[in-house]
PDB file of C-alpha atoms in Angstrom:
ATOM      1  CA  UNK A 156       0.000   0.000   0.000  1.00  0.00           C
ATOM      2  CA  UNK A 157       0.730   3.564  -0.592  1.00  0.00           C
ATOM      3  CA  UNK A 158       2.480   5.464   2.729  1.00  0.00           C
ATOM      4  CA  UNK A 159      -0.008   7.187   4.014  1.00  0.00           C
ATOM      5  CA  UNK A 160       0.108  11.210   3.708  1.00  0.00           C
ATOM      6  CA  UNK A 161      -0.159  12.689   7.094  1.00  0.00           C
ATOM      7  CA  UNK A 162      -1.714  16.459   6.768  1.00  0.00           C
ATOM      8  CA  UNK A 163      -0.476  19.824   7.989  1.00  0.00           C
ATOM      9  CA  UNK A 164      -1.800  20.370  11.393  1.00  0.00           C
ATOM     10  CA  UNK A 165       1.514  22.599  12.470  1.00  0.00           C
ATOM     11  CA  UNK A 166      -0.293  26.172  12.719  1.00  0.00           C
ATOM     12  CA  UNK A 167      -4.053  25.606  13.581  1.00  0.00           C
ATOM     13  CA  UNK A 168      -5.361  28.979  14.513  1.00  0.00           C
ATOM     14  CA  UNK A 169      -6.842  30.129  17.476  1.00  0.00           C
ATOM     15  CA  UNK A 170     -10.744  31.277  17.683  1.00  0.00           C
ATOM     16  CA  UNK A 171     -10.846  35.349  18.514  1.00  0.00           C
ATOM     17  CA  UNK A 172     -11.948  38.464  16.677  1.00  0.00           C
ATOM     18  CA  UNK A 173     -11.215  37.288  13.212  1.00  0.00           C
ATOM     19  CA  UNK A 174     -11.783  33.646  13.541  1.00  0.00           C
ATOM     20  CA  UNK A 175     -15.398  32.003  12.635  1.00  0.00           C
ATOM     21  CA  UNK A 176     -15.152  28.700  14.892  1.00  0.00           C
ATOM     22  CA  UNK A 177     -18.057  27.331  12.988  1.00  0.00           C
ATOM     23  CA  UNK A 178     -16.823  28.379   9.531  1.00  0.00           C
ATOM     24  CA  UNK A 179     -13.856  26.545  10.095  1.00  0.00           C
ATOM     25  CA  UNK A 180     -15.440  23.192  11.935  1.00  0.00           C
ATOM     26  CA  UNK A 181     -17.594  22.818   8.565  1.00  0.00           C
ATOM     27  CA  UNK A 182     -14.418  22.981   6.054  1.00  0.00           C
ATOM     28  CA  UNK A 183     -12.734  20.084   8.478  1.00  0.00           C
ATOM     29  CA  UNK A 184     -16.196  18.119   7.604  1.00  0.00           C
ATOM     30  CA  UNK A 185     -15.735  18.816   4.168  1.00  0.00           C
ATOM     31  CA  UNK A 186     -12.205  17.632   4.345  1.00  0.00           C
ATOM     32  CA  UNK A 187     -12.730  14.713   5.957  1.00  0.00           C
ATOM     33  CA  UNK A 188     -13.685  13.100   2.985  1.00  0.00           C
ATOM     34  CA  UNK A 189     -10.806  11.345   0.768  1.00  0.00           C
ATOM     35  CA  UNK A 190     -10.526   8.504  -1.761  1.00  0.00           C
ATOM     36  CA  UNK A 191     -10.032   6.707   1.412  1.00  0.00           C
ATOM     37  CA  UNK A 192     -13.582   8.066   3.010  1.00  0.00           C
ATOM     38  CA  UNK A 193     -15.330   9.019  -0.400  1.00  0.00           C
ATOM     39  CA  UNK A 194     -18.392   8.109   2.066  1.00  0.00           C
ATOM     40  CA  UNK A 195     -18.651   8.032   5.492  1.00  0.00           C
ATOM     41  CA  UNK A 196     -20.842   8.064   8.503  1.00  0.00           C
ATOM     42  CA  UNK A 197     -22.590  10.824  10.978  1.00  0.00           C
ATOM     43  CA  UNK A 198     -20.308   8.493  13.563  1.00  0.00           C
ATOM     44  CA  UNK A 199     -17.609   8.598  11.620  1.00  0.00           C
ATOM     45  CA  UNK A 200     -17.384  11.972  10.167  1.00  0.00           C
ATOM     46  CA  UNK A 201     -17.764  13.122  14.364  1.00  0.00           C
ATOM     47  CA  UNK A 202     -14.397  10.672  14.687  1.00  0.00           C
ATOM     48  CA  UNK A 203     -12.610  12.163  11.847  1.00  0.00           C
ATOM     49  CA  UNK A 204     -13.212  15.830  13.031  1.00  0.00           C
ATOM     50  CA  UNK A 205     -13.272  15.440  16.784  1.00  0.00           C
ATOM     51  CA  UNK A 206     -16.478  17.099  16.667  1.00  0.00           C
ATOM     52  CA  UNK A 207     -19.795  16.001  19.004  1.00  0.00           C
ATOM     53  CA  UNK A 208     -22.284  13.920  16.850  1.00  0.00           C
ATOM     54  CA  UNK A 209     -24.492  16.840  17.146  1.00  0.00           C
ATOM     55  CA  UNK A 210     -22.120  18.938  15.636  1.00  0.00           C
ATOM     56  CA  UNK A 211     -20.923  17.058  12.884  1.00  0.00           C
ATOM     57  CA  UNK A 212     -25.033  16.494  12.028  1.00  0.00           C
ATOM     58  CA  UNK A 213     -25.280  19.799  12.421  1.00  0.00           C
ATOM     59  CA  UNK A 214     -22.666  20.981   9.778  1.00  0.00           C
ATOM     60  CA  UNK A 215     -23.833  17.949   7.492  1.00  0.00           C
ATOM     61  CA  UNK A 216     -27.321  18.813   7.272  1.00  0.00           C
ATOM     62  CA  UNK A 217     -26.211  22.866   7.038  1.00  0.00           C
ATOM     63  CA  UNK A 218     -23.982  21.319   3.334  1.00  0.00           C
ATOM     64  CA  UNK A 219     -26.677  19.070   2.512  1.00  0.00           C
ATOM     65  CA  UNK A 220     -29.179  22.015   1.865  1.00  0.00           C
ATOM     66  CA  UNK A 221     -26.522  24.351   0.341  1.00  0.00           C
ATOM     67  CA  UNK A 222     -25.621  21.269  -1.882  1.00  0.00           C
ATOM     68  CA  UNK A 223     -22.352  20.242  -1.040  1.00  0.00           C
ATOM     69  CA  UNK A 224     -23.595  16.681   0.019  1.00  0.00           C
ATOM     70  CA  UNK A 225     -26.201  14.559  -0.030  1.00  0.00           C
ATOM     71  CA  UNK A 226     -27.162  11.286   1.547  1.00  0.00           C
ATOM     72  CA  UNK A 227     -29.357   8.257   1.543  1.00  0.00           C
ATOM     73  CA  UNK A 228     -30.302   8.510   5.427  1.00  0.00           C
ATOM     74  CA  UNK A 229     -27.429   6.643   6.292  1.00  0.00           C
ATOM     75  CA  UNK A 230     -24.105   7.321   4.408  1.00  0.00           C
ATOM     76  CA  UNK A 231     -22.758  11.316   3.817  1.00  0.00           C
ATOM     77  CA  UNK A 232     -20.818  11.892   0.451  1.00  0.00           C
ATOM     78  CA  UNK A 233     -19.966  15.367  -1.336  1.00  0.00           C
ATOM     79  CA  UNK A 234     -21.401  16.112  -4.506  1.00  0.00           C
ATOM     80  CA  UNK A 235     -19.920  17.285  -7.935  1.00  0.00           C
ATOM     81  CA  UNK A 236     -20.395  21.012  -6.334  1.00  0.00           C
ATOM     82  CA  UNK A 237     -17.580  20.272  -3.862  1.00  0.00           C
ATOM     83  CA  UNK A 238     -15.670  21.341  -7.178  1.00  0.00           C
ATOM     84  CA  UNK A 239     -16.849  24.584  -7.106  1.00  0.00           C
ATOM     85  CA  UNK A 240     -14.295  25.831  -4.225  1.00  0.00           C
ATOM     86  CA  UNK A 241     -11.399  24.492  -6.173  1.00  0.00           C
ATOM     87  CA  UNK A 242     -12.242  26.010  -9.471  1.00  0.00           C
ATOM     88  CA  UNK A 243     -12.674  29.651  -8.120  1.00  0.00           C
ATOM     89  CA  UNK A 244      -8.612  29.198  -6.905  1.00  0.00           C
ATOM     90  CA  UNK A 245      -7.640  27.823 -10.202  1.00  0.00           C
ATOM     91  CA  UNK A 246      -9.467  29.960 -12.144  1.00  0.00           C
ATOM     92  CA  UNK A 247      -8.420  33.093 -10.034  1.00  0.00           C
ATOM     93  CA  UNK A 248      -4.544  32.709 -11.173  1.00  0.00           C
ATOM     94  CA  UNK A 249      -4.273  32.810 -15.014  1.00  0.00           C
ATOM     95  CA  UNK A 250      -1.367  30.861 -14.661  1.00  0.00           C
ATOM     96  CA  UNK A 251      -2.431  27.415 -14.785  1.00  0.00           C
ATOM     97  CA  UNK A 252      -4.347  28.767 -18.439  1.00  0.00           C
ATOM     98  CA  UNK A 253      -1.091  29.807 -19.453  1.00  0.00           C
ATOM     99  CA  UNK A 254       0.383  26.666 -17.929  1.00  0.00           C
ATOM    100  CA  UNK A 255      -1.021  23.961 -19.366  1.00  0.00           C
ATOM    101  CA  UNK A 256      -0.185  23.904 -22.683  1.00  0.00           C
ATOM    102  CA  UNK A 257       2.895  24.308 -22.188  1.00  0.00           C
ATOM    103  CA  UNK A 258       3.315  20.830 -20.203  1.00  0.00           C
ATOM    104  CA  UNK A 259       1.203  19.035 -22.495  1.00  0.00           C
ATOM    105  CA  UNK A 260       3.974  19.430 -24.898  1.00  0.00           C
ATOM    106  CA  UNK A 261       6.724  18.744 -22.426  1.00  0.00           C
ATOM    107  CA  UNK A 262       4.743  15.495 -21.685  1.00  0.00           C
ATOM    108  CA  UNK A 263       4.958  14.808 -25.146  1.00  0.00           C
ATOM    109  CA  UNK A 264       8.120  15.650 -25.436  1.00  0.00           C
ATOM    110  CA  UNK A 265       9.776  13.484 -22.231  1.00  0.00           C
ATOM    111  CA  UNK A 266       6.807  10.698 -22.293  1.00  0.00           C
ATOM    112  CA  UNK A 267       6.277  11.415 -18.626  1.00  0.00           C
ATOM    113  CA  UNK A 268       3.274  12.671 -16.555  1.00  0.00           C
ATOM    114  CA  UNK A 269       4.223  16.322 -15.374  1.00  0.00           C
ATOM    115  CA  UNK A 270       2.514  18.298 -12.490  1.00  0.00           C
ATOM    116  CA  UNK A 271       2.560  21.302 -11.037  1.00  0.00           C
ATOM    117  CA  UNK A 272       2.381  22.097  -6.883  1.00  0.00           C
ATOM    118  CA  UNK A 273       2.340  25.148  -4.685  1.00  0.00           C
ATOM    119  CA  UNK A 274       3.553  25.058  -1.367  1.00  0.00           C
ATOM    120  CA  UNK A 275       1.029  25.212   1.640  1.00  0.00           C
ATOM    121  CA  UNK A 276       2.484  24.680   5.512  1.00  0.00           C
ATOM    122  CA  UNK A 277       4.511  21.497   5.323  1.00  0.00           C
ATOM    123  CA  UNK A 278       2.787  20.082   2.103  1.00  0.00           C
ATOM    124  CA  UNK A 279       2.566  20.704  -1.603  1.00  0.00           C
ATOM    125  CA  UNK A 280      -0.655  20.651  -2.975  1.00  0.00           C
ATOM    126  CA  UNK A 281      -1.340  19.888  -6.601  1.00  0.00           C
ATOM    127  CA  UNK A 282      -3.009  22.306  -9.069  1.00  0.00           C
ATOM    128  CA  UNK A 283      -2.047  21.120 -12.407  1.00  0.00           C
ATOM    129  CA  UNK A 284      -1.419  17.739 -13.536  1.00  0.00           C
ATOM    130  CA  UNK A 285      -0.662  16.062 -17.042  1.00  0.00           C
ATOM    131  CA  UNK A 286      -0.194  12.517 -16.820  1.00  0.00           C
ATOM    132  CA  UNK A 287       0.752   9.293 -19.174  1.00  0.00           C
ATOM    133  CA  UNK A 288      -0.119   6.554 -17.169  1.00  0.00           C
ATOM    134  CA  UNK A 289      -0.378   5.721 -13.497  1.00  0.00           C
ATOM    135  CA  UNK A 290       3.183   6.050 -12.176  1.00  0.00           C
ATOM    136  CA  UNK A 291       2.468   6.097  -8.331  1.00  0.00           C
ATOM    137  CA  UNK A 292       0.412   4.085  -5.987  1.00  0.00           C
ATOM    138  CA  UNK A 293      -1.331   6.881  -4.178  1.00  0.00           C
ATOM    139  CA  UNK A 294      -3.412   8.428  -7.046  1.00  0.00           C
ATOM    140  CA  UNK A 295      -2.619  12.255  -7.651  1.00  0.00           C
ATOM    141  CA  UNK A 296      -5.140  14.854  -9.137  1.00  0.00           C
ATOM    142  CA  UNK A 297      -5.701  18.090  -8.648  1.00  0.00           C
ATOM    143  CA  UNK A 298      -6.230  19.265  -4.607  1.00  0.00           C
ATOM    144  CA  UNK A 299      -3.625  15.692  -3.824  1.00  0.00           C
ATOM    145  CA  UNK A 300      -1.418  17.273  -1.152  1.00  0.00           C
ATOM    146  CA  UNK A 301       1.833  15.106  -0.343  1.00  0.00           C
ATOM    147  CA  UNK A 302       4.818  16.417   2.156  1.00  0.00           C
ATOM    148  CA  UNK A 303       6.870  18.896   0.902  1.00  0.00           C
ATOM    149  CA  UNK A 304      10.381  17.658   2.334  1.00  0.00           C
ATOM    150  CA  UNK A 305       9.968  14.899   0.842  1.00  0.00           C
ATOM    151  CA  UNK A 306       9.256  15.757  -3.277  1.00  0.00           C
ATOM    152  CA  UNK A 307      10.998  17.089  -5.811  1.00  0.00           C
ATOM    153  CA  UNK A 308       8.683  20.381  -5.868  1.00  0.00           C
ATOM    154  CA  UNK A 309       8.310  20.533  -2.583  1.00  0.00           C
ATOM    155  CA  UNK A 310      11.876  21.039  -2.594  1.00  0.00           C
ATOM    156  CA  UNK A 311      12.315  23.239  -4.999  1.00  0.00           C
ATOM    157  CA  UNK A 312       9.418  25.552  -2.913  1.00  0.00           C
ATOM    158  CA  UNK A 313      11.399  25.233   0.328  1.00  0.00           C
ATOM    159  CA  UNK A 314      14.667  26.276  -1.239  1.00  0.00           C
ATOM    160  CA  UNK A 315      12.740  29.663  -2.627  1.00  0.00           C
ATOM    161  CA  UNK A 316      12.003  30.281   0.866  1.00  0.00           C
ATOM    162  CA  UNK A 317      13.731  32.609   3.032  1.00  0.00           C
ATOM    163  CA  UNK A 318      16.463  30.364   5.345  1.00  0.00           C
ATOM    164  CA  UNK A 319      14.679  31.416   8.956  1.00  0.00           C
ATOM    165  CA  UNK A 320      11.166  30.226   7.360  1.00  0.00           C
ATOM    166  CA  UNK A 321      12.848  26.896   5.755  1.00  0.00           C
ATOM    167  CA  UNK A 322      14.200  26.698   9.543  1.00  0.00           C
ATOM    168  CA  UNK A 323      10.778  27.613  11.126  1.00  0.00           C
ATOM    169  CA  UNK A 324       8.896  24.801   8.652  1.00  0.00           C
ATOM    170  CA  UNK A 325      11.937  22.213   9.375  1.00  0.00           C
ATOM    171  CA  UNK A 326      10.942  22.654  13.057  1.00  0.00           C
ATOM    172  CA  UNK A 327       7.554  22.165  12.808  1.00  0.00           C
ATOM    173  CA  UNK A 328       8.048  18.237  11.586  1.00  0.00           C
ATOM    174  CA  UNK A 329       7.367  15.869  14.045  1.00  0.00           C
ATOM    175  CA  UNK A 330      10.677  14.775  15.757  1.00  0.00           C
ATOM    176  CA  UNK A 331       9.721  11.604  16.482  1.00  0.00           C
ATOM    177  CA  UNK A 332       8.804   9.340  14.672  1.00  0.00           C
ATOM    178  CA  UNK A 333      10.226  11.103  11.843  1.00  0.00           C
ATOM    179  CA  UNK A 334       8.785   9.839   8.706  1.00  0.00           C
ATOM    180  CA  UNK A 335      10.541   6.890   6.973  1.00  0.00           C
ATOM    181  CA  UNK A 336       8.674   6.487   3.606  1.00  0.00           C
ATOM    182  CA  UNK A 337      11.292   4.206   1.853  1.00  0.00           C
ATOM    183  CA  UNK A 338      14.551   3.117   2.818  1.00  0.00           C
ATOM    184  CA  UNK A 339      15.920   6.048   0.782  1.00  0.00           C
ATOM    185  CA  UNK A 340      14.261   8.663   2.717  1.00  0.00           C
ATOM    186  CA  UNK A 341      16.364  11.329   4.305  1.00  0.00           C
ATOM    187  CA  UNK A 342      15.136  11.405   8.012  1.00  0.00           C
ATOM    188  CA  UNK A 343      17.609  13.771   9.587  1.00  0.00           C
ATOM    189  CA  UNK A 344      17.435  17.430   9.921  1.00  0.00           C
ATOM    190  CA  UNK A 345      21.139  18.252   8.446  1.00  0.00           C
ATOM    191  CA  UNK A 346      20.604  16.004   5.661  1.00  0.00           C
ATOM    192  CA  UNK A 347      17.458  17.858   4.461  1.00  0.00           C
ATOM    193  CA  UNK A 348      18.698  21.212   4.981  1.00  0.00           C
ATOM    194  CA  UNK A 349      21.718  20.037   3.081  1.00  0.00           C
ATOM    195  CA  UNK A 350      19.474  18.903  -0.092  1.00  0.00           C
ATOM    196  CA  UNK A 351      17.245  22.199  -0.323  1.00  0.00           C
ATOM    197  CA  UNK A 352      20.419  24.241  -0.050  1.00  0.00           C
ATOM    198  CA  UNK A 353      21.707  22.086  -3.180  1.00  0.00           C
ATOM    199  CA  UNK A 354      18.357  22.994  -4.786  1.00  0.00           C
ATOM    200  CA  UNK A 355      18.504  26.862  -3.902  1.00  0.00           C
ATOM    201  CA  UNK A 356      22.152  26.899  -5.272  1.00  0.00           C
ATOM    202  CA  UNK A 357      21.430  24.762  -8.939  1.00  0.00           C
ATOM    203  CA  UNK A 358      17.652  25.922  -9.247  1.00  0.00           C
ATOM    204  CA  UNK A 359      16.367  22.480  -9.433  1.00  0.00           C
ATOM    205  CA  UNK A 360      16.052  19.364  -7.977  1.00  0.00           C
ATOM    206  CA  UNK A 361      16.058  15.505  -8.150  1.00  0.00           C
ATOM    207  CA  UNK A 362      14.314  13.257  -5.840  1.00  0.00           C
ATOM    208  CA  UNK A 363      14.842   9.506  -6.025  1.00  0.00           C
ATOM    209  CA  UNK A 364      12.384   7.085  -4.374  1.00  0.00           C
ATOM    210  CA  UNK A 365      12.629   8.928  -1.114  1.00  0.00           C
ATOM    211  CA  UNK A 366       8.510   9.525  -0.925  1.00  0.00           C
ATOM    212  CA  UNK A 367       7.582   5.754  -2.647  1.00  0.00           C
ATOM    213  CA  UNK A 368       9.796   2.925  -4.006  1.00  0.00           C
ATOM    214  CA  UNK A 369       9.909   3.276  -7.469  1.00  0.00           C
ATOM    215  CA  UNK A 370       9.240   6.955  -8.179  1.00  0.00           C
ATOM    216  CA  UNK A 371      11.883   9.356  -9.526  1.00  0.00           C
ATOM    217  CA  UNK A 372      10.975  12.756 -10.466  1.00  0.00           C
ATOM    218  CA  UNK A 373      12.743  16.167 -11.336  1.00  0.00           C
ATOM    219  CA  UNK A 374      11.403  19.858 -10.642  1.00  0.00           C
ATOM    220  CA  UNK A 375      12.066  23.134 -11.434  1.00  0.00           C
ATOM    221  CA  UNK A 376      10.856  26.666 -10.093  1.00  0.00           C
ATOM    222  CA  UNK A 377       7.959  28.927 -11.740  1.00  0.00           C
ATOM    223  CA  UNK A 378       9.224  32.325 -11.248  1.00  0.00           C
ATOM    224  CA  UNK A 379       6.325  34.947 -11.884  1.00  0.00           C
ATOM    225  CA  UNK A 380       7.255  38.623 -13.370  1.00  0.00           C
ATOM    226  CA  UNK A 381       8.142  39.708  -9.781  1.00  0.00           C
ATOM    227  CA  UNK A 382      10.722  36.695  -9.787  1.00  0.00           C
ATOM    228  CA  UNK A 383       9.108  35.295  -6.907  1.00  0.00           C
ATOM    229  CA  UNK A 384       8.774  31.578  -6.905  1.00  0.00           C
ATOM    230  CA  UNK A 385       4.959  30.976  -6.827  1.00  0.00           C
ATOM    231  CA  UNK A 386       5.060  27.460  -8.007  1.00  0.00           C
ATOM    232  CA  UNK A 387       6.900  24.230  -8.801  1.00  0.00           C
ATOM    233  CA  UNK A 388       7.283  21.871 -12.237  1.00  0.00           C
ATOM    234  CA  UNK A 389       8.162  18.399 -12.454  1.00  0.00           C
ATOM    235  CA  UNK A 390       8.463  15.158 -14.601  1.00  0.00           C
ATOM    236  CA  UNK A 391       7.780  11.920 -12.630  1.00  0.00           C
ATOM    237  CA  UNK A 392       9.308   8.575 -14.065  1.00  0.00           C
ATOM    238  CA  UNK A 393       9.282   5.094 -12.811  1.00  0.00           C
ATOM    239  CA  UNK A 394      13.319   4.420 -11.497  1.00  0.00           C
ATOM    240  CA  UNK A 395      13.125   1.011 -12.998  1.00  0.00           C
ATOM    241  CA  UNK A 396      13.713   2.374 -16.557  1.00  0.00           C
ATOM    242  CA  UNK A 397      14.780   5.999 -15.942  1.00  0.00           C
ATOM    243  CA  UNK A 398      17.650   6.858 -13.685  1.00  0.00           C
ATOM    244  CA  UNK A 399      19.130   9.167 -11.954  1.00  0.00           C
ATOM    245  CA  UNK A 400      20.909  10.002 -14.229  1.00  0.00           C
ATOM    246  CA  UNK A 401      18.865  10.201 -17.750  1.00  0.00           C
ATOM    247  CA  UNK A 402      16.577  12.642 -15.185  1.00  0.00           C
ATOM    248  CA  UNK A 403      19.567  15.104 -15.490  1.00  0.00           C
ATOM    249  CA  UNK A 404      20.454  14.756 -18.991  1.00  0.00           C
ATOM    250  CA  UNK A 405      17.246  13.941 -20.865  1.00  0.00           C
ATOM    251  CA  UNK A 406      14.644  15.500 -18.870  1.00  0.00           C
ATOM    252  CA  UNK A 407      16.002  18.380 -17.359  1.00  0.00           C
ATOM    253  CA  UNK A 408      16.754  20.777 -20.652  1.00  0.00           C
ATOM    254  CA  UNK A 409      13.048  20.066 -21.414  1.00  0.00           C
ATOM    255  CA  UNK A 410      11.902  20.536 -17.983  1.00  0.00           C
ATOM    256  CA  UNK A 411      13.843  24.052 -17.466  1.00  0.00           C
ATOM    257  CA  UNK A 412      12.648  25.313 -21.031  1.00  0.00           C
ATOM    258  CA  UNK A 413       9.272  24.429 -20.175  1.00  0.00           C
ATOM    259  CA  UNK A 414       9.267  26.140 -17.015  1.00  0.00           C
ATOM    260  CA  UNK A 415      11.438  29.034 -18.814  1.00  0.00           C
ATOM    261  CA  UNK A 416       8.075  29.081 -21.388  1.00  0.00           C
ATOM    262  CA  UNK A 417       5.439  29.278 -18.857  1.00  0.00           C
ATOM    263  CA  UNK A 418       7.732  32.420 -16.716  1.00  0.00           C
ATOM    264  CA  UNK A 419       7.432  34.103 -20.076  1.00  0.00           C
ATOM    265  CA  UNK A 420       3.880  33.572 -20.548  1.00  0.00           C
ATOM    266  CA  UNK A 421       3.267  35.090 -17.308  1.00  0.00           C
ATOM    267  CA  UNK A 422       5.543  38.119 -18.271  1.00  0.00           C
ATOM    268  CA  UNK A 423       2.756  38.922 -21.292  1.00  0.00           C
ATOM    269  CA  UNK A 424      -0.464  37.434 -19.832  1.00  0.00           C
TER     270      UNK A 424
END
């Protein structure tokens, strides 16, 4: 089985002045539903959240008549209008318009799926993705969040950071356990630093099998007309017939023009 994807939990805000309590207790409800809970219980849903049963009803019942889920009396599950929050991010940055073309082509070009991630606490989350076929075990899509230390453009996000907020978000990983994906994953604090700083000083980065056996993949910064780093670009490849190695030589001149095209594209759009 896949590992399984803890979530960021490392700055949960405080109710007060500017906080809704209620507002924020109904988006955990709507988050609690996965490909691993595409359906779930009032019982369950209360479990997930750590809300009463009353509450969780509550906050079910409140979606259910705005249209965000429905349910047969028994079983809660979100409706196609769940969509609706996504689209108005994605459709808010013209970016991922001017971006997609552009990695259609590189997919044709390299024969590999290529997404791109922004950065959001300790994961990335995914916003745009182009694939071939199915080169993971967890299944990726659009909203799939995975842990930033531990992917190539989550890496390449960290490393645009300033070095006391890389510091700050290197903190806030759980000491212990630390997470051991695969028995290449880099548990230690001075190795990670160490690979981000190689990232901030070539402008791209590697990662081989450290998330899931099997998976290579290569990313490389989207710099907006500011030349702020506002996103990240990869190629994924299976490590059984691409190594290391071809990642550097093959993929990576298509990869950095590609991400060179879509900077430019931003420049005019």
């Amino acid at each position: 089985m896949a590992p399984e994807i803890p979530q960021d939990t490392s700055a949960t805000p405080k109710p007060g002045d500017g906080y809704v309590q209620s507002f924020a207790r109904g988006l955990e409800v709507i988050r609690s539903f996965s490909a691993q809970a595409p359906q779930q219980t009032l019982s369950e849903v209360a479990a997930r959240t750590g809300l009463t049963r009353a509450g969780a009803r509550r906050i079910l019942l409140t979606l259910q008549a705005l249209g965000y889920v429905e349910t047969d009396g028994r079983l809660f599950r979100p409706t196609a209008r769940i969509l609706d929050l996504g689209f108005a991010y994605l459709s808010s940055l013209p970016i991922w318009n001017l971006a997609e073309p552009v990695m259609e082509d590189l997919v044709q070009r390299v024969r590999e799926s290529s997404s791109a991630a922004v950065l959001e606490g300790l994961d990335i989350v995914y916003v745009l993705r182009v694939p071939t076929h199915k080169i993971m075990r967890t299944n990726l899509g659009v909203g799939s969040r995975l842990p930033a230390f531990w992917t190539s453009m989550g890496r390449v996000l960290l490393a645009a950071l300033p070095e006391d907020e890389l510091l700050a978000r290197l903190a806030q990983l759980p000491r212990s356990p630390r997470a051991r994906y695969t028995a290449h994953t880099t548990q230690d604090d001075a190795g990670l630093l160490a690979r981000i700083r190689e990232v901030r000083a070539q402008g791209w980065c590697v990662v081989n099998q450290e998330l899931e056996e099997g998976l290579i993949s290569i990313a490389a910064p989207l710099v907006d007309r500011a030349g702020r780093t506002v996103a990240a670009l990869n190629v994924s490849g299976q490590a059984n017939r691409t190594s290391e190695a071809q990642m550097r030589e093959e993929m990576l001149p298509a990869l950095l023009a590609a991400a060179q095209a879509i900077g430019q594209r931003m420049l005019r759009g």
